[in-house]
Short mmCIF file of C-alpha atoms in Angstrom, two decimals:
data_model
loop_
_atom_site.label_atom_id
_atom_site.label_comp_id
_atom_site.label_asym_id
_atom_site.label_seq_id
_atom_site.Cartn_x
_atom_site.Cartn_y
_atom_site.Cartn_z
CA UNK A 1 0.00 0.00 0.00
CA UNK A 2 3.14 2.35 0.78
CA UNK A 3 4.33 1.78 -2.44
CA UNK A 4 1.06 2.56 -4.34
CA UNK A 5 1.00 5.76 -2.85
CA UNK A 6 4.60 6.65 -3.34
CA UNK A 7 3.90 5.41 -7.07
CA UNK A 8 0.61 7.69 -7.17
CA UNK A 9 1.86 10.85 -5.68
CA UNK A 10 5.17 10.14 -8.24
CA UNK A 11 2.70 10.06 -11.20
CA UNK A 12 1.11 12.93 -9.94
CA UNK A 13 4.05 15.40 -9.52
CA UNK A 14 4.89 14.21 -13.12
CA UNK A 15 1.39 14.45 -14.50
CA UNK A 16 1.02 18.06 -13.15
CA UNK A 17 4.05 18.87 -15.28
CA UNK A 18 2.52 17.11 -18.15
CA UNK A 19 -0.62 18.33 -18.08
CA UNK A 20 0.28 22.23 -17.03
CA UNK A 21 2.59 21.64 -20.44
CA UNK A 22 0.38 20.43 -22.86
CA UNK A 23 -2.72 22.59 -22.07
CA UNK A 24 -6.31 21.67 -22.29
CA UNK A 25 -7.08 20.71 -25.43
CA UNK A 26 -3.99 18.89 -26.49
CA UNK A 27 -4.40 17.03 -22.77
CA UNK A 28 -7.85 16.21 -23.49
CA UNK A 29 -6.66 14.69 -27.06
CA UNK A 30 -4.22 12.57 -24.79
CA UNK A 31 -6.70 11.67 -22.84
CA UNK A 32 -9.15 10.86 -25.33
CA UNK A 33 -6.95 8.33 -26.95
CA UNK A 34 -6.37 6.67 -24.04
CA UNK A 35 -9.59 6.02 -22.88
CA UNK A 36 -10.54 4.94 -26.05
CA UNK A 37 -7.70 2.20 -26.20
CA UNK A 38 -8.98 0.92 -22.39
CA UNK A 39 -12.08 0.47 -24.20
CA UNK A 40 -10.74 -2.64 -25.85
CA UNK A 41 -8.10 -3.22 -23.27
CA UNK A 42 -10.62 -5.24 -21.64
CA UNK A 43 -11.19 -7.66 -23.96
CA UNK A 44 -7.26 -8.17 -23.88
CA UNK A 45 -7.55 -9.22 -20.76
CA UNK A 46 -10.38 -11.37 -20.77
CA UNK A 47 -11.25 -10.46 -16.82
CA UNK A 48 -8.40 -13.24 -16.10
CA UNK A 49 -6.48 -11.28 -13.78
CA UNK A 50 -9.00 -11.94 -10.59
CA UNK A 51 -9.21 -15.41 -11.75
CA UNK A 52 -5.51 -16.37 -12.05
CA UNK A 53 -5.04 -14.77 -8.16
CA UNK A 54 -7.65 -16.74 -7.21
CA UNK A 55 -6.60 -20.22 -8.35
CA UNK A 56 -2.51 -19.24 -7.78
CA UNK A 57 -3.73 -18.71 -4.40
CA UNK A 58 -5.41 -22.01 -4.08
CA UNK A 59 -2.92 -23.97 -6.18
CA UNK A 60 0.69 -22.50 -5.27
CA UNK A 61 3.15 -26.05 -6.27
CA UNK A 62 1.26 -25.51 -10.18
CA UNK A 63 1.95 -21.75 -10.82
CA UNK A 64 4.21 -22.73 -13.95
CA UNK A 65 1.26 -24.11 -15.46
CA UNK A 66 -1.38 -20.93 -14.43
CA UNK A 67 1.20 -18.16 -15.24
CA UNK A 68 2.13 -19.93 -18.62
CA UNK A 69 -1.50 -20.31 -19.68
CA UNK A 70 -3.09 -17.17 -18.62
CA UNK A 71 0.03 -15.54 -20.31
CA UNK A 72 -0.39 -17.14 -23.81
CA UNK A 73 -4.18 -16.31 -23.06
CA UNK A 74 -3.50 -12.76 -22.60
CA UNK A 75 -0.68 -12.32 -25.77
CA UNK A 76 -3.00 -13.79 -28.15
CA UNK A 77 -5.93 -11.68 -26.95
CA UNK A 78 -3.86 -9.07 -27.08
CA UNK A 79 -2.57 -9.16 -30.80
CA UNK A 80 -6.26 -9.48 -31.37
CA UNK A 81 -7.88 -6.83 -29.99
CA UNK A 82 -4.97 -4.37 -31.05
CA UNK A 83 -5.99 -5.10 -34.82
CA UNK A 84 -9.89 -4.44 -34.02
CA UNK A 85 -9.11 -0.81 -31.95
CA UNK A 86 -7.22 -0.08 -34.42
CA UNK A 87 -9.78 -1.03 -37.46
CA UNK A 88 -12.21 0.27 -35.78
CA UNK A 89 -10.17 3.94 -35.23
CA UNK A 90 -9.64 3.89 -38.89
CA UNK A 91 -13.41 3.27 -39.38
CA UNK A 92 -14.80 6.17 -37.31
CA UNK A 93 -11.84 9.12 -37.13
CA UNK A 94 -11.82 11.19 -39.83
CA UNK A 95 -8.85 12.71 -37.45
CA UNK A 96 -5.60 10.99 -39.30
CA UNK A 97 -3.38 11.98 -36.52
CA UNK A 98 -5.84 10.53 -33.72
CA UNK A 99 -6.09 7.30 -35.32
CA UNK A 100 -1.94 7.04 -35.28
CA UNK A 101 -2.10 7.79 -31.58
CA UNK A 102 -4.51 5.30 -31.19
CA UNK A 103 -2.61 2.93 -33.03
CA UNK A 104 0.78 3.82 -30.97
CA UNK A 105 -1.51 3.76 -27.43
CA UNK A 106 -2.84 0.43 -28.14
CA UNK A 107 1.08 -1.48 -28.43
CA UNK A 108 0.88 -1.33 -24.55
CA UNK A 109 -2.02 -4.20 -24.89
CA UNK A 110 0.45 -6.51 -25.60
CA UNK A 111 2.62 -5.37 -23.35
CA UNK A 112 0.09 -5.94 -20.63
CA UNK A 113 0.55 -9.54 -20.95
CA UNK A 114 3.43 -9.86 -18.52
CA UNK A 115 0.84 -8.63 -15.97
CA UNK A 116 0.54 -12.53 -14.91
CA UNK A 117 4.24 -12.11 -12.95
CA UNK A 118 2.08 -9.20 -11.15
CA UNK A 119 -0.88 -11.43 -10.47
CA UNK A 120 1.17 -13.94 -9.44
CA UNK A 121 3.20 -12.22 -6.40
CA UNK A 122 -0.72 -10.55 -5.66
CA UNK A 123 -1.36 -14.63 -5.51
CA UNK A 124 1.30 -15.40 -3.01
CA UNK A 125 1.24 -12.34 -1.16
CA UNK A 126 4.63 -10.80 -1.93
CA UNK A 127 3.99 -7.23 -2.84
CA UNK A 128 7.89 -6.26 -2.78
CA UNK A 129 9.00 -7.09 -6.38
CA UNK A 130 5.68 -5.41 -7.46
CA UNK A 131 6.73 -2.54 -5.61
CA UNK A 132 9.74 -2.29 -6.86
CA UNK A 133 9.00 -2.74 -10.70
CA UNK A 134 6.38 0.01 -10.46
CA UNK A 135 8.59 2.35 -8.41
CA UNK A 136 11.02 1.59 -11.38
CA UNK A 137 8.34 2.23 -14.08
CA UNK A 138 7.87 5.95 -11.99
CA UNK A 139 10.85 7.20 -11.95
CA UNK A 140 12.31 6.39 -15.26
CA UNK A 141 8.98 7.13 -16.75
CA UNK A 142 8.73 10.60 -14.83
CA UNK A 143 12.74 10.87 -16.30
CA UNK A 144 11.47 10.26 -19.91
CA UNK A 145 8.36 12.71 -19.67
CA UNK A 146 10.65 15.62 -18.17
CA UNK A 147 13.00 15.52 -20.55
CA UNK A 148 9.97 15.89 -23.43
CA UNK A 149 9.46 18.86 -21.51
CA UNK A 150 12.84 20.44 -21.73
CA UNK A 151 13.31 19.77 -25.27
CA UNK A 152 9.76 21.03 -26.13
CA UNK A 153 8.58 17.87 -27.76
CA UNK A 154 4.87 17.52 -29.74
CA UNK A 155 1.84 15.47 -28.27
CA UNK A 156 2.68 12.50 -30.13
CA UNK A 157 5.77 11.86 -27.86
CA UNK A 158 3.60 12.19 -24.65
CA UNK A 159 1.86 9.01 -25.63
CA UNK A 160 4.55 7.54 -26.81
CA UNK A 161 6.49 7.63 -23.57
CA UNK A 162 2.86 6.89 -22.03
CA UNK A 163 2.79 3.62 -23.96
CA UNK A 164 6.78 2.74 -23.24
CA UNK A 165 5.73 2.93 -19.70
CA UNK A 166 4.12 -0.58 -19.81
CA UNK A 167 6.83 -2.24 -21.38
CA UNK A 168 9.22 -0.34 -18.40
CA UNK A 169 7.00 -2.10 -15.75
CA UNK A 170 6.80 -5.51 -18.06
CA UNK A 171 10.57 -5.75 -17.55
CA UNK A 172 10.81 -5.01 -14.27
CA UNK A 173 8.27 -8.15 -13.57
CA UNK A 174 10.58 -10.07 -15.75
CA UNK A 175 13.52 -9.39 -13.75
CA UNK A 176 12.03 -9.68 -10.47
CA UNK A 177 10.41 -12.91 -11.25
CA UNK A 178 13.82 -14.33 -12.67
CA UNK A 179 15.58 -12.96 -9.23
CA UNK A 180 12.62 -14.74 -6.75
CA UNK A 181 11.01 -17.68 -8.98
CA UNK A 182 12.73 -18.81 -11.80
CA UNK A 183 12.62 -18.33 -15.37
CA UNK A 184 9.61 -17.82 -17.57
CA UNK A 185 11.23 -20.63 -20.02
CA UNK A 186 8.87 -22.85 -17.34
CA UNK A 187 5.76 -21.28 -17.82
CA UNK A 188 3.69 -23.64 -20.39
CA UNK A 189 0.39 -23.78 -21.89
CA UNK A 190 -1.98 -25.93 -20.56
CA UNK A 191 -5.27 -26.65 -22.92
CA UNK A 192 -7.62 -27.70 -20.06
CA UNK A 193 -6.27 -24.84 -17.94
CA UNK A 194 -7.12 -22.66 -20.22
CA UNK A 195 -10.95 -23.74 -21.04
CA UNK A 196 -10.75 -23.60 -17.50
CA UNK A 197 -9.85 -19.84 -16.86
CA UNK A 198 -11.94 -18.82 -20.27
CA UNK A 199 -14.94 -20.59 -18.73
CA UNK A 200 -14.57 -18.79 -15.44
CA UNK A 201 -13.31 -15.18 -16.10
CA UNK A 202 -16.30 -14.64 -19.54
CA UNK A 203 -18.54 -13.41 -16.90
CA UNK A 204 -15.59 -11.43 -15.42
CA UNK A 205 -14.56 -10.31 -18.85
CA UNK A 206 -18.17 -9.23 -19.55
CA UNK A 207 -18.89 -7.44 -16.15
CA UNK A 208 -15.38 -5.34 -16.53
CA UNK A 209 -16.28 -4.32 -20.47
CA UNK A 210 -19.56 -3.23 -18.82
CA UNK A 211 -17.34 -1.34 -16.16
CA UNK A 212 -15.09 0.22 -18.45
CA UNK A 213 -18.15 1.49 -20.74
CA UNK A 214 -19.39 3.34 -18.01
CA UNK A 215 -16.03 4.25 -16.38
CA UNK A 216 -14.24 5.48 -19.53
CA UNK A 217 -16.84 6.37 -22.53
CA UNK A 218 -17.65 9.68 -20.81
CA UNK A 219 -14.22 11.12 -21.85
CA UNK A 220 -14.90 9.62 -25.20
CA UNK A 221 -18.66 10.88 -25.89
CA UNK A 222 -17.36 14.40 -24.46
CA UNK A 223 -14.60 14.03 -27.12
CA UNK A 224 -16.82 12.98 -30.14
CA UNK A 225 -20.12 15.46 -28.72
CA UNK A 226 -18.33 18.06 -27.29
CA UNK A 227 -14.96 19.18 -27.52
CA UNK A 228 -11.25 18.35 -27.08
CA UNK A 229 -11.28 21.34 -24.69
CA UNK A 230 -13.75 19.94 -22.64
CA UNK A 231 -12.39 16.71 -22.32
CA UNK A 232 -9.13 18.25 -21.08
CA UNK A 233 -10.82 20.16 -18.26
CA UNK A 234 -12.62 17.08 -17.12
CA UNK A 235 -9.83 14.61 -17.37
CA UNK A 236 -7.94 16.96 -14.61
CA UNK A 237 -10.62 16.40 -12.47
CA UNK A 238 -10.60 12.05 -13.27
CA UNK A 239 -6.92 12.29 -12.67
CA UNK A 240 -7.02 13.67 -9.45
CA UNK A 241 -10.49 11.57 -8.69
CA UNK A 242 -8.56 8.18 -9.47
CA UNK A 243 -5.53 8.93 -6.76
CA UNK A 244 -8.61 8.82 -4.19
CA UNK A 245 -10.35 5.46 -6.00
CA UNK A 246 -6.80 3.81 -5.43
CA UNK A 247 -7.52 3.26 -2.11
CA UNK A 248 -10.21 0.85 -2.60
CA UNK A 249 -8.22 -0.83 -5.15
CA UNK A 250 -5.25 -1.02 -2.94
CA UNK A 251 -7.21 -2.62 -0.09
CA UNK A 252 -9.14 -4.84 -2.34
CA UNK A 253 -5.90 -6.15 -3.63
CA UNK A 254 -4.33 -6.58 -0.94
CA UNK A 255 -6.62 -8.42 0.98
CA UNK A 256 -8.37 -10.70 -1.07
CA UNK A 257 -5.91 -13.78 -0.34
CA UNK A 258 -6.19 -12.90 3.27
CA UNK A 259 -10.03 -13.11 2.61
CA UNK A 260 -9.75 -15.98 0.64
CA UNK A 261 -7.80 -18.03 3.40
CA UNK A 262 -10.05 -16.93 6.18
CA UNK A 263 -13.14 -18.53 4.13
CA UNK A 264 -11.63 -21.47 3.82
CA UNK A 265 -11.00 -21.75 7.51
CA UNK A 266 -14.43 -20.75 8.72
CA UNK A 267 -17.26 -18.78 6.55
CA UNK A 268 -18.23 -16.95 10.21
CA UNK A 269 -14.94 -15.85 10.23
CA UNK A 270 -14.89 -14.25 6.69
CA UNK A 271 -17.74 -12.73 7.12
CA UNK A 272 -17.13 -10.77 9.93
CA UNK A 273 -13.66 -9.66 8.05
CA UNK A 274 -15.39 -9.11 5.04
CA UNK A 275 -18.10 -6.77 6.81
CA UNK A 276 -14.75 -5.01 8.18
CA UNK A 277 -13.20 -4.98 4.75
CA UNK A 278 -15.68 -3.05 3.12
CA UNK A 279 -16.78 -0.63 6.58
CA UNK A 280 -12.90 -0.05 5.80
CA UNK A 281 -12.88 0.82 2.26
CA UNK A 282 -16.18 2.86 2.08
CA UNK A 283 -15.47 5.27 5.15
CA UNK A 284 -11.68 6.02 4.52
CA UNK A 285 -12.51 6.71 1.18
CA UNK A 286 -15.09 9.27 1.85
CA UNK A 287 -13.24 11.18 4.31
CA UNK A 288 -10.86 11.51 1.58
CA UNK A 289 -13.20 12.41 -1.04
CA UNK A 290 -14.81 15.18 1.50
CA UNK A 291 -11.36 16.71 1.92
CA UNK A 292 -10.87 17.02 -1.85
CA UNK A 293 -14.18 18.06 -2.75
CA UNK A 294 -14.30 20.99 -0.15
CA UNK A 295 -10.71 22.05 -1.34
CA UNK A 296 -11.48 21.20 -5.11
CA UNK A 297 -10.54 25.33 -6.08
CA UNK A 298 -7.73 25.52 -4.37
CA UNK A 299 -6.29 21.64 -5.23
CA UNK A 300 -6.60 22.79 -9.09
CA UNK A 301 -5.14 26.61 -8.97
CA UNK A 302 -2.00 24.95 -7.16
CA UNK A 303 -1.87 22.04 -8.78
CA UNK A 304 -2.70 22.60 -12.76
CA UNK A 305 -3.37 26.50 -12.80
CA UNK A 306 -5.91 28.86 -13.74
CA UNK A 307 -6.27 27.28 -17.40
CA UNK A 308 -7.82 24.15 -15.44
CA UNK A 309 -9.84 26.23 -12.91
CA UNK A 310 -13.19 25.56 -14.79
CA UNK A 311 -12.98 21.81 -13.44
CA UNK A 312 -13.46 22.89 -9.96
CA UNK A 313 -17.28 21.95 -9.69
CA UNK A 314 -16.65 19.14 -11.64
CA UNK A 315 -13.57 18.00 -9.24
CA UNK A 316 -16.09 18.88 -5.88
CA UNK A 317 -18.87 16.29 -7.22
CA UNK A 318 -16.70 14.11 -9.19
CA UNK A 319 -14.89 13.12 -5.83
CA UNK A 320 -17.38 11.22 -4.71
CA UNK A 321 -17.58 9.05 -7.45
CA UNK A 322 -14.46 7.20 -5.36
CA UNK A 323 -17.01 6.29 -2.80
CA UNK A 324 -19.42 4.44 -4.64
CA UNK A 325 -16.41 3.16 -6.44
CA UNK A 326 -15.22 1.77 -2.63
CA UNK A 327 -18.32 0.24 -2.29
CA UNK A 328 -18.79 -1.30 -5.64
CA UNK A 329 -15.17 -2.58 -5.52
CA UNK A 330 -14.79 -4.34 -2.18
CA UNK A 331 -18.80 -6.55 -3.10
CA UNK A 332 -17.49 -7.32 -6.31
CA UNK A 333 -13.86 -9.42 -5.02
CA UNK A 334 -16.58 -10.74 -2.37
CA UNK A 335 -18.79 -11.97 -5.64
CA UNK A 336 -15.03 -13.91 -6.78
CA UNK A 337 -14.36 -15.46 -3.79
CA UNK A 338 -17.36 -16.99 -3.41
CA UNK A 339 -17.74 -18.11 -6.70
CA UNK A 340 -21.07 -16.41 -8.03
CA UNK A 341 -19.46 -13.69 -9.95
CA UNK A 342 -21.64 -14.92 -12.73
CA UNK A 343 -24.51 -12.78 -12.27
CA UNK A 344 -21.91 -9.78 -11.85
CA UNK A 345 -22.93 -8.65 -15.60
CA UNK A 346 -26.25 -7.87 -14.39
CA UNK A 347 -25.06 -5.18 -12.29
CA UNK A 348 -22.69 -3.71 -14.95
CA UNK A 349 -24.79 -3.53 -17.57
CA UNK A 350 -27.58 -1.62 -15.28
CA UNK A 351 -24.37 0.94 -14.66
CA UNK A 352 -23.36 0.90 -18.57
CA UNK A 353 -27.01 1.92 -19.98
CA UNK A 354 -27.69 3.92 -17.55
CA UNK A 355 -24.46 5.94 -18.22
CA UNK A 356 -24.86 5.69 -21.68
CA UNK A 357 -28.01 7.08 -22.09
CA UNK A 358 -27.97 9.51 -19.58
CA UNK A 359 -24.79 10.89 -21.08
CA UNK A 360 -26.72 11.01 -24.55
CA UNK A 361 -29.60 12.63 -23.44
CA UNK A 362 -27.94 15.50 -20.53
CA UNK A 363 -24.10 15.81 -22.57
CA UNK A 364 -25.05 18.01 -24.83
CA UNK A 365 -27.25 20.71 -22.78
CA UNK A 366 -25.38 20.63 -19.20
CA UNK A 367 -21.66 19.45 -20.35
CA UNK A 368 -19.22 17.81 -18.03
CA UNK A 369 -20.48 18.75 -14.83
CA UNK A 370 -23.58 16.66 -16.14
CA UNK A 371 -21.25 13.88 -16.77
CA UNK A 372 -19.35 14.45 -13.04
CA UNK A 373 -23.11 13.21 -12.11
CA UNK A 374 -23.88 10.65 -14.08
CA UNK A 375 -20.75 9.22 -12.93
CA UNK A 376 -21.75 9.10 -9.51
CA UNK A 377 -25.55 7.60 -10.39
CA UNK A 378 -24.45 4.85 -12.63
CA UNK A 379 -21.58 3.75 -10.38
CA UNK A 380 -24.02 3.68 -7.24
CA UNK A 381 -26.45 1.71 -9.34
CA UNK A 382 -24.21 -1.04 -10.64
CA UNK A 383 -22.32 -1.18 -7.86
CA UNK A 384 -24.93 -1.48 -5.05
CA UNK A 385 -28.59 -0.81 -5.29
CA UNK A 386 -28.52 -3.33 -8.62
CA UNK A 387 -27.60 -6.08 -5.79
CA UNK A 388 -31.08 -5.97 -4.08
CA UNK A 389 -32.60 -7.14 -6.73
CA UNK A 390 -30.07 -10.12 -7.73
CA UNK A 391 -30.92 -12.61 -5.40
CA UNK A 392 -27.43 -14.53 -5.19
CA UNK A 393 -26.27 -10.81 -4.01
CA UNK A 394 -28.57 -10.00 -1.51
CA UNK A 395 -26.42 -11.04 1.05
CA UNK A 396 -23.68 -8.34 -0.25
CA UNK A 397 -26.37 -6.11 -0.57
CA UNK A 398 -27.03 -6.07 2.93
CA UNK A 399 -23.12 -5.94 3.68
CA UNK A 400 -23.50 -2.99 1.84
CA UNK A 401 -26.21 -1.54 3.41
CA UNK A 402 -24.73 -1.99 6.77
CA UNK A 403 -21.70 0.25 6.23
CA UNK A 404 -24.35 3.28 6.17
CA UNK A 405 -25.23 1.69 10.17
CA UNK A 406 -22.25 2.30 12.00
CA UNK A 407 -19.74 1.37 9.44
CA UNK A 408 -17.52 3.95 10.36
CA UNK A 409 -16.96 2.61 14.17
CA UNK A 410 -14.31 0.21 12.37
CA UNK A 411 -12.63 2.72 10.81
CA UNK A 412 -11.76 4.64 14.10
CA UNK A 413 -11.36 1.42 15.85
CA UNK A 414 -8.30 1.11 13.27
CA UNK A 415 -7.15 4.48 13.83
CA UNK A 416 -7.21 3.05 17.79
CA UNK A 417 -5.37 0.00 17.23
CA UNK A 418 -2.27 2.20 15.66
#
C-alpha cells in the first residue's frame, strides 16, 4: 500500500508537469486516446487477472502451469484486440493523426501480458518485487516525460512515452520474477487450464467491459459530442479523482488472499472480516473524497493553474464518485471469492445503460459537470442498489447496506489499534 501511494503521488508530480505543459485541449486529445484504447483493453484481458489470483492462491506447487497459460491467453488476446481498436479507429476518425495515436496507445495491450508475474506475487502475497518494478516504471517514466518537456517535444511523444511505460514495468516483472522464482522458459500452456480460466473469467470479462463502458466512454462521448477542450478540463478532475479510488483498489488487492484463506477456515470468520473490509474501504474513502471536494478550487489553482480552474465543480462532485467506487469494488472481489461472480454482468450492464443514455440525453445541454453526475448515479447503481434485486447478491447487498449503520466505528477502531 506504501508503495502505491509513493507510485501515485510520483505520477502525480509528473502528470502536473505534463498536463500544465500540454494545455487543455492537447491534454484532453491525450486523454481521449487513451480512454478509447482501455475500451478494448478489456477484452485483452479477458477479466483473467482476478481469476488467475484466485486459483494461484489455491494452487501455489502448479503456478508454472497458471502463469504460462493465462500468459499465452492474454498475448494472443492481445494481438487481437490491437488489430480491431485499431480497425475500428480507422473506421470512425476522420482525425488521421488521432487514429496514429490510437494505433501507438494500443502497443501497450500486448505489453500488458506480462501482468501474470504481477498477479502472481498478488497470488502469493509478496507485494515487494511489485513494488519495486512500479517504483522503477515511476521514476524512469517521470525521467522520460521531463526531458519531453525540456526539449519542447509535440503530443505524439507524450503518448509515446505513455505507452513505453508498460513495457518499463513488463521488464521489471521479468527481472524480479527471474531474481525470486525462476525463469519464464517454465511457464507452459496448458489446454484444459485454459478452457478452464476462459470458462470462469467470460462473466468477469463481460462485467469489466460493462465497467469500463461506463467508467471510460464519458471522456470519449465528451470528445466525439463536445470538444477536445472539454475533455481536457474534465480529465484533470478524473486524474485527481482516481488517486482517491486507489484506495479501494489497494485494499481490495491486498486483501483478497487474506479473505480468501479466512473462508476457507471458517465462513463466520470471513464474514465478519469481510463486513470489516468493506466498513474499511467505504469510510476512509469518503473522508478523503470530503477533503478534496471541499478544497477542489484551491487543489486545481496549485496544482494545474488557472487554465484548469473551470474543473473545480466538476472535481467537488466528481470526488465522490471514489465512494461508490469503494463500495462497488470491495462486493465485487466478495462476488469472486465466493464463486457467483456470474450474475456480476447484471449489475454492470444496469451501470453501462444507464451511463450511456444519460450521457446522450444530458451531454449536450449541461456538459461535463452533467457527466461528473452521471458518474456518480451509474456507479451507485451497478455497484450497489442493482444487488437488491439479484438474489445470489442479496447477502452483499445487505453488507453494503450496513456500512451506512455504524460502518464507520471500524474505521476509528483502526485508527485506535495504531
Amino acid at each position: 500500500m506504501s508503495g502505491k501511494i509513493v507510485n501515485l503521488l510520483g505520477s502525480l508530480f509528473v502528470g502536473i508537469l505534463v498536463t500544465r505543459y500540454l494545455g487543455p485541449e492537447q491534454f484532453g486529445l491525450m486523454n481521449y486516446v487513451i480512454s478509447y484504447v482501455m475500451l478494448f483493453q478489456i477484452l485483452a484481458s479477458f477479466g483473467l487477472d482476478s481469476i488467475e489470483i484466485r486459483e494461484e492462491a489455491r494452487n501455489r506447487q502448479e503456478y508454472n502451469k497458471y502463469i504460462g497459460t493465462a500468459f499465452y491467453l492474454k498475448l494472443a488476446l492481445g494481438a487481437v484486440v490491437f488489430i480491431l481498436c485499431i480497425s475500428m479507429s480507422v473506421f470512425l476518425e476522420a482525425d488521421r493523426f488521432t487514429t496514429y495515436m490510437v494505433a501507438m496507445y494500443a502497443l501497450s495491450m500486448i505489453a500488458n501480458s506480462f501482468n501474470v508475474i504481477r498477479n502472481y506475487f498478488m497470488a502469493i502475497v509478496d507485494n515487494e518485487y511489485v513494488v519495486k518494478s512500479e517504483m522503477a516504471r515511476v521514476v524512469i517514466g517521470a525521467l522520460i516525460k521531463i526531458v519531453l518537456i525540456i526539449f519542447d517535444a509535440d503530443l505524439a511523444w507524450f503518448i509515446a512515452a505513455t505507452a513505453f511505460d508498460t513495457l518499463l514495468v513488463a521488464g521489471g516483472y521479468v527481472m524480479s520474477y527471474i531474481k525470486k522464482t525462476g525463469s519464464p522458459g517454465a511457464w507452459f500452456f496448458d489446454k484444459k487450464t485454459a478452457v478452464f480460466l476462459l470458462k470462469e473469467s467470460f462473466p468477469l470479462m463481460l462485467t469489466s467491459a460493462a465497467v469500463i463502458i461506463y467508467q471510460r466512454i464519458d471522456q470519449v462521448m465528451i470528445g466525439q459530442m463536445l470538444d477536445n477542450n472539454s475533455v481536457g478540463i474534465f480529465s484533470v478532475a478524473v486524474r485527481i479523482v482516481d488517486i482517491i479510488i486507489y484506495i479501494p483498489f489497494i485494499l481490495s488487492d491486498t486483501l483478497t488472499p487474506v479473505l480468501v484463506s479466512a473462508k476457507e477456515k471458517s465462513y463466520e470468520e470471513y464474514c465478519i472480516k469481510a463486513q470489516r473490509f468493506i466498513n474499511i474501504s467505504f469510510w476512509s474513502t469518503f473522508l478523503v473524497a470530503l477533503i478534496i471536494s471541499m478544497l477542489s478550487k484551491w487543489i486545481l489553482l496549485l496544482l494545474f493553474g488557472s487554465q484548469y480552474i473551470d474543473a473545480t465543480t466538476v472535481l467537488a462532485i466528481l470526488a465522490f464518485k471514489s465512494v461508490t467506487v469503494a463500495l462497488s469494488s470491495s462486493a465485487g472481489k466478495m462476488l469472486i471469492i465466493e464463486g457467483v461472480q456470474k450474475w456480476a454482468i447484471l449489475r454492470d450492464i444496469t451501470g453501462c445503460i444507464i451511463c450511456v443514455s444519460l450521457n446522450f440525453l444530458l451531454l449536450p445541454r449541461y456538459g461535463i459537470v452533467a457527466a461528473a453526475c452521471i458518474a456518480i448515479i451509474s456507479n451507485l447503481a451497478a455497484g450497489y442498489l442493482s444487488d437488491a434485486f439479484i438474489p445470489a447478491y442479496r447477502h452483499i447487498f445487505v453488507r453494503q447496506t450496513k456500512v451506512f449503520c455504524g460502518g464507520w466505528k471500524d474505521l476509528v477502531f483502526l485508527f485506535k489499534s495504531k
